[in-house]
mmCIF file of C-alpha atoms in Angstrom:
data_model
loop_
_atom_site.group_PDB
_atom_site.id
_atom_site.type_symbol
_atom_site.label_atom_id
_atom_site.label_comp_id
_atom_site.label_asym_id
_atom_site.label_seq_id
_atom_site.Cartn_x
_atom_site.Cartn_y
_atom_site.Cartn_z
ATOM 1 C CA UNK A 210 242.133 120.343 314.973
ATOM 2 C CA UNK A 211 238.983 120.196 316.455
ATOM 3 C CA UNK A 212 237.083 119.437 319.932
ATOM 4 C CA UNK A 213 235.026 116.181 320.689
ATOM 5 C CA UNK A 214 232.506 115.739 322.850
ATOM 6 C CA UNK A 215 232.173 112.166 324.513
ATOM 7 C CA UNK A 216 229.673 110.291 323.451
ATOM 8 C CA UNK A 217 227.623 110.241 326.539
ATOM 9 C CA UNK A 218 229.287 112.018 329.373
ATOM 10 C CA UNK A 219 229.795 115.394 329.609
ATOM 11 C CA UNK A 220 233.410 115.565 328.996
ATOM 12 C CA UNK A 221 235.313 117.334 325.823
ATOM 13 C CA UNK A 222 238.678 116.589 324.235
ATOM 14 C CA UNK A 223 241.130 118.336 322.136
ATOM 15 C CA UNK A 224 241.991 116.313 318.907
ATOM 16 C CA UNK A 225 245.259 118.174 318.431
ATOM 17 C CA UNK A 226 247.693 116.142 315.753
ATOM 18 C CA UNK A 227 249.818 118.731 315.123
ATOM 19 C CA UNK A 228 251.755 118.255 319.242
ATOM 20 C CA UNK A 229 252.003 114.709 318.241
ATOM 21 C CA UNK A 230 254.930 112.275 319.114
ATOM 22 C CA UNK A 231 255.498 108.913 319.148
ATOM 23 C CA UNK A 232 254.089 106.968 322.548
ATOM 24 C CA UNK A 233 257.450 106.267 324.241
ATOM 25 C CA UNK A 234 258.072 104.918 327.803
ATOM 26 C CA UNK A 235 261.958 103.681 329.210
ATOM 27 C CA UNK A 236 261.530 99.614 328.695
ATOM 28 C CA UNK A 237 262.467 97.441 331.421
ATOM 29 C CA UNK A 238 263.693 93.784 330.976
ATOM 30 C CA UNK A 239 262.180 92.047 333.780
ATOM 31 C CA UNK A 240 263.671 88.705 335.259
ATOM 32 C CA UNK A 241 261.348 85.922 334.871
ATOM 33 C CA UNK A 242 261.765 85.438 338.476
ATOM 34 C CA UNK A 243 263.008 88.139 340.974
ATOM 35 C CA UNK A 244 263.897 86.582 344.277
ATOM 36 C CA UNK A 245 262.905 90.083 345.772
ATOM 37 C CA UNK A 246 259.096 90.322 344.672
ATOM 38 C CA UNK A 247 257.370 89.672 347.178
ATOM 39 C CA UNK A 248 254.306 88.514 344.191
ATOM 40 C CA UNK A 249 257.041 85.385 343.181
ATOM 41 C CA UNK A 250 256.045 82.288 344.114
ATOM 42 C CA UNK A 251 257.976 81.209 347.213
ATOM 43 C CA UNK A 252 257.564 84.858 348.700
ATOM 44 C CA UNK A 253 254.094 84.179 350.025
ATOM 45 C CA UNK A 254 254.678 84.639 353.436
ATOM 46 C CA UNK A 255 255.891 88.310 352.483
ATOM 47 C CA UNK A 256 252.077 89.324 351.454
ATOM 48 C CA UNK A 257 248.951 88.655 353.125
ATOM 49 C CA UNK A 258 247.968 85.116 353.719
ATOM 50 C CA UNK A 259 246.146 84.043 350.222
ATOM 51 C CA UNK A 260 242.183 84.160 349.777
ATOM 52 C CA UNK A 261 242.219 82.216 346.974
ATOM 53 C CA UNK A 262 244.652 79.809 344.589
ATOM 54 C CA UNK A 263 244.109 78.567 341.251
ATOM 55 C CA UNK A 264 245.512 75.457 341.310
ATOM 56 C CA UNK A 265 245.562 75.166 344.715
ATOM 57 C CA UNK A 266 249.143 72.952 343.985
ATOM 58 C CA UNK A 267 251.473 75.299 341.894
ATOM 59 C CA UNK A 268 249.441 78.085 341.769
ATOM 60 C CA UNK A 269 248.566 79.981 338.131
ATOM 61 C CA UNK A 270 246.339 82.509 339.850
ATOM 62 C CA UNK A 271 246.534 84.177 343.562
ATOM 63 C CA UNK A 272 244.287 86.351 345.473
ATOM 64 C CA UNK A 273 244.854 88.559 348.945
ATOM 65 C CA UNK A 274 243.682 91.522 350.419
ATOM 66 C CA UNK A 275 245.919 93.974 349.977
ATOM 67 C CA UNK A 276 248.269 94.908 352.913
ATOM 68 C CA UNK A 277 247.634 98.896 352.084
ATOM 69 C CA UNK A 278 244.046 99.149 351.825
ATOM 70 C CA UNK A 279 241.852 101.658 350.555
ATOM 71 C CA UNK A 280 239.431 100.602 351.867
ATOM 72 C CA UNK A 281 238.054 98.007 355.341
ATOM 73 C CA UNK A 282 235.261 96.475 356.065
ATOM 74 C CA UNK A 283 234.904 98.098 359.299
ATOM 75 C CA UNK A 284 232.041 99.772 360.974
ATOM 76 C CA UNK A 285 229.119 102.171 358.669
ATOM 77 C CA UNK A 286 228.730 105.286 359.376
ATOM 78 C CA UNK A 287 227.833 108.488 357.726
ATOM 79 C CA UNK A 288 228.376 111.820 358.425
ATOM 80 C CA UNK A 289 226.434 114.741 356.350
ATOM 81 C CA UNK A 290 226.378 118.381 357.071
ATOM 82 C CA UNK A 291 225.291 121.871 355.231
ATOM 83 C CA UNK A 292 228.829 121.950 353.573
ATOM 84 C CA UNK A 293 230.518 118.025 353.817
ATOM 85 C CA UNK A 294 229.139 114.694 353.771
ATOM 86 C CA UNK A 295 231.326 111.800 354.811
ATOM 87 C CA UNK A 296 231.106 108.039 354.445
ATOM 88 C CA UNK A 297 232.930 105.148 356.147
ATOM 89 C CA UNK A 298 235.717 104.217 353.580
ATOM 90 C CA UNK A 299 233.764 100.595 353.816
ATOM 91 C CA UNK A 300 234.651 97.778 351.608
ATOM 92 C CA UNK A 301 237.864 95.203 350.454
ATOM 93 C CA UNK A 302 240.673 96.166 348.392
ATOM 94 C CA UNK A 303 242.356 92.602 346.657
ATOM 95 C CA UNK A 304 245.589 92.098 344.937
ATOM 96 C CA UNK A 305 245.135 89.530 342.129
ATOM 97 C CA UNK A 306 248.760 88.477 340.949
ATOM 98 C CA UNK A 307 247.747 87.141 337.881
ATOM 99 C CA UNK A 308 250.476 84.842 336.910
ATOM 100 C CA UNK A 309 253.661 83.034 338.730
ATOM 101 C CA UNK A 310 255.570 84.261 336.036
ATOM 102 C CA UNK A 311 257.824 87.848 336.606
ATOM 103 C CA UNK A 312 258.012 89.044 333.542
ATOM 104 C CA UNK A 313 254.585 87.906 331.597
ATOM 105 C CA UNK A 314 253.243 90.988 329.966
ATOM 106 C CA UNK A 315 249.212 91.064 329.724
ATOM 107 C CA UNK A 316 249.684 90.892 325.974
ATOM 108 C CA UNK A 317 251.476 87.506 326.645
ATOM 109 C CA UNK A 318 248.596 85.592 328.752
ATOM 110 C CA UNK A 319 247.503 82.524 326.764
ATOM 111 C CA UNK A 320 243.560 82.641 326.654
ATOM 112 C CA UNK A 321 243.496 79.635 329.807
ATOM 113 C CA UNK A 322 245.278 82.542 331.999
ATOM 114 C CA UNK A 323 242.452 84.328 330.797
ATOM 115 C CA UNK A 324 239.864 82.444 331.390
ATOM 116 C CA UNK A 325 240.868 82.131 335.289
ATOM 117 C CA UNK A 326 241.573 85.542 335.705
ATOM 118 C CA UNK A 327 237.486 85.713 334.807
ATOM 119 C CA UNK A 328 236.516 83.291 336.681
ATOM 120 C CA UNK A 329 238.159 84.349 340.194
ATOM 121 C CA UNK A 330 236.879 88.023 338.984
ATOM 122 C CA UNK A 331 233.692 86.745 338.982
ATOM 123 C CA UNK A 332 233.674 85.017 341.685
ATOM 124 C CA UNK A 333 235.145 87.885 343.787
ATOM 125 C CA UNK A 334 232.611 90.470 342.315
ATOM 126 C CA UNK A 335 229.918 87.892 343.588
ATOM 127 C CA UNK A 336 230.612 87.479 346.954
ATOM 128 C CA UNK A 337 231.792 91.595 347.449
ATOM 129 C CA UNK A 338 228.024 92.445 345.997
ATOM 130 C CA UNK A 339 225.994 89.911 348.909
ATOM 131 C CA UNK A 340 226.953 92.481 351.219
ATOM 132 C CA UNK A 341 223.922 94.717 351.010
ATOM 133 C CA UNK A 342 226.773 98.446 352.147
ATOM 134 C CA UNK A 343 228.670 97.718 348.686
ATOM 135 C CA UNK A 344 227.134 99.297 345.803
ATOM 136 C CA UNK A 345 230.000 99.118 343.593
ATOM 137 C CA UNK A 346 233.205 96.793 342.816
ATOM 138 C CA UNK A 347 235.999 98.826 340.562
ATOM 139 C CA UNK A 348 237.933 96.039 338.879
ATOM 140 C CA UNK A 349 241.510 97.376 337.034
ATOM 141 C CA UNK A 350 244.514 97.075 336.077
ATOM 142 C CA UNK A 351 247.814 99.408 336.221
ATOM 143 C CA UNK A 352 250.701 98.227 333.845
ATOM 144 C CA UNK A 353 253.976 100.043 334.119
ATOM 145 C CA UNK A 354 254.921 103.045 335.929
ATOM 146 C CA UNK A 355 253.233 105.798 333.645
ATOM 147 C CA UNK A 356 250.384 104.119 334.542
ATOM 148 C CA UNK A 357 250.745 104.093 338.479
ATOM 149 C CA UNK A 358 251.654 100.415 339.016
ATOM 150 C CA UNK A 359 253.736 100.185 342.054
ATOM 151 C CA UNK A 360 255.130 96.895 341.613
ATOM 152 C CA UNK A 361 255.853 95.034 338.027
ATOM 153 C CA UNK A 362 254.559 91.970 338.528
ATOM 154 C CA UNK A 363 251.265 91.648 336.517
ATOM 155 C CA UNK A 364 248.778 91.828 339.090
ATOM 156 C CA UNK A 365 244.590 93.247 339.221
ATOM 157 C CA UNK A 366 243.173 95.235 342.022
ATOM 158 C CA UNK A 367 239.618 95.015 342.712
ATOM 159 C CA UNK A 368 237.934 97.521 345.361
ATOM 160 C CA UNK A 369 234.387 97.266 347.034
ATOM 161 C CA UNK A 370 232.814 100.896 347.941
ATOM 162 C CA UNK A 371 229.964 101.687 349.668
ATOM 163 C CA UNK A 372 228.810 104.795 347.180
ATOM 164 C CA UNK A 373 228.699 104.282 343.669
ATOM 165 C CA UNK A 374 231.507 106.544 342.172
ATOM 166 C CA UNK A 375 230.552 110.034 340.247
ATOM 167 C CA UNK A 376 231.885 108.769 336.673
ATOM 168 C CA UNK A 377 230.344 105.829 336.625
ATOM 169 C CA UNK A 378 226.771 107.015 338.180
ATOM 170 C CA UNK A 379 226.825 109.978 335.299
ATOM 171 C CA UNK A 380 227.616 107.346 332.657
ATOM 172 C CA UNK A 381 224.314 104.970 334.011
ATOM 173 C CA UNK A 382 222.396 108.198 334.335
ATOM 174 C CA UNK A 383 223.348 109.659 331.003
ATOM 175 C CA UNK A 384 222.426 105.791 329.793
ATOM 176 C CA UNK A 385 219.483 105.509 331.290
ATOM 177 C CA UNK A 386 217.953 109.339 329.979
ATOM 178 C CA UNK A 387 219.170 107.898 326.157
ATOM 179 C CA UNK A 388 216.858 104.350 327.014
ATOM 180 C CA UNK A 389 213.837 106.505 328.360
ATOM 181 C CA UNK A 390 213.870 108.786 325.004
ATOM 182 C CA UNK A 391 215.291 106.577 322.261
ATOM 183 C CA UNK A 392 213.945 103.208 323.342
ATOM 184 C CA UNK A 393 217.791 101.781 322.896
ATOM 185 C CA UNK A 394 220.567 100.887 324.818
ATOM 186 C CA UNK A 395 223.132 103.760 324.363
ATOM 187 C CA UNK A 396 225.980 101.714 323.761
ATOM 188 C CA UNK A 397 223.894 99.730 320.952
ATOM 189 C CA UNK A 398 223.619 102.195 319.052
ATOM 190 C CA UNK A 399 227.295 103.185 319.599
ATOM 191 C CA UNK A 400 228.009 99.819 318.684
ATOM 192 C CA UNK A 401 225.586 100.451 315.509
ATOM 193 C CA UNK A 402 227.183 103.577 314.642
ATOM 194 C CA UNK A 403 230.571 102.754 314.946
ATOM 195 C CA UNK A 404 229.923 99.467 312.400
ATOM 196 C CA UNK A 405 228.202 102.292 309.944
ATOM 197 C CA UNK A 406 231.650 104.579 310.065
ATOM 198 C CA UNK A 407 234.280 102.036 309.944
ATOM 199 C CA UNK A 408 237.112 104.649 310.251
ATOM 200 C CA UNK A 409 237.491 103.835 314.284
ATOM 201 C CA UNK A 410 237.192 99.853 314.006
ATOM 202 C CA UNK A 411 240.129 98.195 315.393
ATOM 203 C CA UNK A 412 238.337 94.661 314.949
ATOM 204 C CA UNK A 413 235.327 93.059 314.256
ATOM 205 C CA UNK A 414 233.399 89.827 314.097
ATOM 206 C CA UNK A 415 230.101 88.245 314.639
ATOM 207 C CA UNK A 416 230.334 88.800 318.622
ATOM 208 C CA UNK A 417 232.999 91.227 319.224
ATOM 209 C CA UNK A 418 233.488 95.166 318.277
ATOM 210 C CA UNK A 419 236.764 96.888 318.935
ATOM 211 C CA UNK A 420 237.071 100.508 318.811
ATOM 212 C CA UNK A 421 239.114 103.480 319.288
ATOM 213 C CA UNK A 422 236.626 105.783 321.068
ATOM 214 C CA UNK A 423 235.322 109.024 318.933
ATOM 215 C CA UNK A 424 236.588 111.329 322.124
ATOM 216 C CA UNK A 425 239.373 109.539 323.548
ATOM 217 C CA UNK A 426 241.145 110.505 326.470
ATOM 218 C CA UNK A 427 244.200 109.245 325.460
ATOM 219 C CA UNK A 428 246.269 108.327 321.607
ATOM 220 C CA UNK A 429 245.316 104.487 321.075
ATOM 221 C CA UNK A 430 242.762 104.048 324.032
ATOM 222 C CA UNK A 431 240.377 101.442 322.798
ATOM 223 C CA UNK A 432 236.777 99.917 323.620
ATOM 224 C CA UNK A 433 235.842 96.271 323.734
ATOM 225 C CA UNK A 434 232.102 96.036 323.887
ATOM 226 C CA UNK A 435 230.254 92.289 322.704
ATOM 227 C CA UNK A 436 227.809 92.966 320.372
ATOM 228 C CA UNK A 437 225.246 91.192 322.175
ATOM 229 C CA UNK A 438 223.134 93.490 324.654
ATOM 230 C CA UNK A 439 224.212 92.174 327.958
ATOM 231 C CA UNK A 440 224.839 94.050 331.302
ATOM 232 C CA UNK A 441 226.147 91.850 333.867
ATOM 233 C CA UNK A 442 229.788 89.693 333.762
ATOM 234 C CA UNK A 443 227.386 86.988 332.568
ATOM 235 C CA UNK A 444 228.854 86.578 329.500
ATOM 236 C CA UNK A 445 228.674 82.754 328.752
ATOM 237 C CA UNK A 446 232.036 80.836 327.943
ATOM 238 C CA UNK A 447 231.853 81.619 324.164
ATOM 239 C CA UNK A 448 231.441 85.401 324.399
ATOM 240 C CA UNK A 449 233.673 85.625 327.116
ATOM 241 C CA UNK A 450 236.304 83.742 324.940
ATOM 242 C CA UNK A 451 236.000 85.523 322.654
ATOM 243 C CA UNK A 452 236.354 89.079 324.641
ATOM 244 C CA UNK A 453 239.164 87.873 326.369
ATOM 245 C CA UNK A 454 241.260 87.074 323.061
ATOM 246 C CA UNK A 455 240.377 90.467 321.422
ATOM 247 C CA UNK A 456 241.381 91.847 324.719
ATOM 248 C CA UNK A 457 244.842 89.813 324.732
ATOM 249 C CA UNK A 458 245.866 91.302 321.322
ATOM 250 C CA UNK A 459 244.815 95.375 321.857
ATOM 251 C CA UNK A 460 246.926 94.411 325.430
ATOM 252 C CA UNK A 461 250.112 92.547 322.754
ATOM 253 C CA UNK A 462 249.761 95.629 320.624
ATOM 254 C CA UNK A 463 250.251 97.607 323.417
ATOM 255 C CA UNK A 464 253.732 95.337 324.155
ATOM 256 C CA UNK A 465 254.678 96.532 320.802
ATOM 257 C CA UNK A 466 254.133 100.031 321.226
ATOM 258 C CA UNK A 467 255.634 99.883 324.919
ATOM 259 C CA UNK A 468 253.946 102.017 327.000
ATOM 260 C CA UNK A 469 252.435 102.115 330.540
ATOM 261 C CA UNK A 470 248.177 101.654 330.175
ATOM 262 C CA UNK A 471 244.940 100.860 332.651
ATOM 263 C CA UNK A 472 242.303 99.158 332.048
ATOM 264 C CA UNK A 473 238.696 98.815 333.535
ATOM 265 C CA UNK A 474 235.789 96.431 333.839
ATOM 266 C CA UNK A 475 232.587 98.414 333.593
ATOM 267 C CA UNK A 476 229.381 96.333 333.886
ATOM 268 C CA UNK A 477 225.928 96.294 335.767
ATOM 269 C CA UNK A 478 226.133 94.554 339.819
ATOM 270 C CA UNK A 479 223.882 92.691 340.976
ATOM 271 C CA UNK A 480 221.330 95.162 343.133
ATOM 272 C CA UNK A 481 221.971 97.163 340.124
ATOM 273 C CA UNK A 482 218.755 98.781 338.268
ATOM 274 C CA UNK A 483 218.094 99.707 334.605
ATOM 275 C CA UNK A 484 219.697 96.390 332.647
ATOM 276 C CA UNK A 485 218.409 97.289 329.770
ATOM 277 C CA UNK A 486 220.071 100.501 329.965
ATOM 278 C CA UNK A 487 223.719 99.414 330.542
ATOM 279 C CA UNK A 488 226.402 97.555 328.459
ATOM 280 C CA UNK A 489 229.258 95.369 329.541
ATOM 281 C CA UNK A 490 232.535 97.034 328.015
ATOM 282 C CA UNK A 491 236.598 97.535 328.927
ATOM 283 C CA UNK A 492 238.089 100.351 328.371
ATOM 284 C CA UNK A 493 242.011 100.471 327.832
ATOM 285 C CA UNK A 494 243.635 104.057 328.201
ATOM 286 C CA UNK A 495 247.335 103.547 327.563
ATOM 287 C CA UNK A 496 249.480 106.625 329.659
ATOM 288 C CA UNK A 497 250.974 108.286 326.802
ATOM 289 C CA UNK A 498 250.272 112.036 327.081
ATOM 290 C CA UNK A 499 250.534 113.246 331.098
ATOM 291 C CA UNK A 500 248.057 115.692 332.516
ATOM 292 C CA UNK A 501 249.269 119.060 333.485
ATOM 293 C CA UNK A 502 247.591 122.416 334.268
ATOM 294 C CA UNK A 503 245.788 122.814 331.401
ATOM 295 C CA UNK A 504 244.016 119.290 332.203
ATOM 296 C CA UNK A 505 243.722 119.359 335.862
ATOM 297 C CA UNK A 506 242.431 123.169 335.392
ATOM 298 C CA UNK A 507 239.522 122.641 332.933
ATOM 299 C CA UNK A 508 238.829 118.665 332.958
ATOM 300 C CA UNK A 509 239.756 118.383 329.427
ATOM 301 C CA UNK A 510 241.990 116.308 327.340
ATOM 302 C CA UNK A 511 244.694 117.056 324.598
ATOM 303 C CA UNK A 512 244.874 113.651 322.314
ATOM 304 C CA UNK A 513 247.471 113.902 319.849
ATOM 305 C CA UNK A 514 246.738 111.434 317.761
ATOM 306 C CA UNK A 515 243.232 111.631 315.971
ATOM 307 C CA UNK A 516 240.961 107.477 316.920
ATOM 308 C CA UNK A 517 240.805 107.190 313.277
ATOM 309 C CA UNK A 518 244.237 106.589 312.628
ATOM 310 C CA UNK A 519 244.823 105.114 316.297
ATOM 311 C CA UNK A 520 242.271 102.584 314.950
ATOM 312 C CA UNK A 521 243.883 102.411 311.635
ATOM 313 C CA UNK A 522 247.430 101.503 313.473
ATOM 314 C CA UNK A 523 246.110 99.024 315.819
ATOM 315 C CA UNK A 524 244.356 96.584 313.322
ATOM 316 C CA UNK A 525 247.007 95.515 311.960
ATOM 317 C CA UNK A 526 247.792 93.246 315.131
ATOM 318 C CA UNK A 527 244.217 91.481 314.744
ATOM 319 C CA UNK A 528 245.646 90.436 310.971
#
């Protein structure tokens, strides 16, 4: 046993193999259709009229604002005082249902499903950031109940904010202080490191790395980072290609394992400063161990399952 430090934040886990179990979650066997959902096609007059539809006949793709927002783009205002500070909860919270099909696991999506999910991504990101009170778009996704998804139908959220969020403005100003004194992006020489120790590769080629993180939150969580040093969602169709296919098969051994996971887009925005500091990545935290006093007390983890043989599991679905 032993206790890992992340590699940039300032956040510990517990490597503790001995309270390990198997990942388990109660499968369901979805319909391919359920007349019910309201995310079917034919139920679209039960959501919010649609933003966007990829094809616009016989849609693959569909995008609305989400009837239960976080977040509206309503009037600015802040509110700051010796002991609270307040913002207007400012900003657009979509629902991307990201196939017609019920039942489709993420693992499933055949790399064109992909590739549109990107694009309207993209393209959403884009038009959120020309509104000079966003300073931050959180892309994700919640499969299965463990993992907080309210409704089974494969769908992404994607929320504007007007702040930049703690985590993520530690993890640019932890990668910024490693640029000023090494001269490197941080996650470079993650990237670099990782290739040197082998033990946490899930995959590899000339483009693509695939890890299980040294200080993982969670047994199996896993890393996608191109090797190229690259910020933004820019990625090219190539590299993006190929980061979408290594992210279909972590997401198809994740199928096999069945259990409930997130994932998260974390990249540079336009308006964003220190490019050179900051790496394009997803990170995939599959909901195996809950948090419970000890977690929610002290903002640590207990992993049960040490990355090295996490990462020694998972490769054999990029065989």
């Amino acid at each position: 046993m032993e206790i890992r430090k992340d590699y940039l934040l300032d956040r510990w886990v517990i490597l503790s193999p001995k309270r390990a179990k198997r990942p388990h979650t109660i499968k369901e066997d979805l319909p391919l259709k359920d007349e019910s959902c309201i995310f079917c096609p034919g139920n679209e007059d039960k959501t919010p009229k649609s933003i966007i539809e990829k094809p616009t006949n016989n849609w693959k793709i569909r995008v609305f604002e989400n009837k239960y927002p976080a977040v509206v783009k309503g009037k600015a205002f802040s509110n700051i005082t010796k002991f609270t500070t307040s913002v207007s909860a400012y900003g657009k919270h979509y629902i991307m249902i990201d196939t017609p099909i019920h039942n489709l696991h993420p693992g499933d999506y055949d790399l064109d499903q992909w590739r549109i999910w990107f694009e309207t991504l993209s393209d959403i990101i884009y038009e959120e950031m020309s509104d000079e009170n966003i300073k931050y778009v959180s892309v994700f996704k919640n499969h299965g109940v463990e993992a907080g998804a309210s409704q089974p139908h494969p769908h992404t959220q994607i929320i504007s904010l007007p702040i930049v969020p703690t985590l993520i403005k530690q993890e640019l100003e932890k990668a910024k202080e490693f640029y000023q004194f090494n001269g490197k992006c941080a996650f470079c020489e993650i990237i670099d490191t990782e290739i040197k120790n082998k033990k946490r590769i899930v995959f590899e080629n000339n483009k693509i790395l695939v890890i299980c993180p040294y200080a993982p939150q969670q047994p199996f969580e896993a890393w996608i980072f191109p090797k190229q040093h690259i910020a933004s969602i820019n990625l090219g169709n190539k590299l993006r290609d190929e980061l979408l296919d290594a992210l279909g098969k972590i997401l198809k051994a994740y199928k096999q394992l069945d259990v409930s996971f997130n994932f998260m887009l974390h990249m540079l925005y336009p308006r964003m400063e220190n490019p050179e500091s900051y790496h394009f990545h997803i990170e995939i935290l599959p909901r195996i161990e809950k948090d419970a006093g000890f977690e929610y007390g002290t903002g640590m983890n207990i992993t049960t399952v040490t990355p090295e043989d996490c990462a020694k599991f998972l490769r054999k679905f990029f065989k």
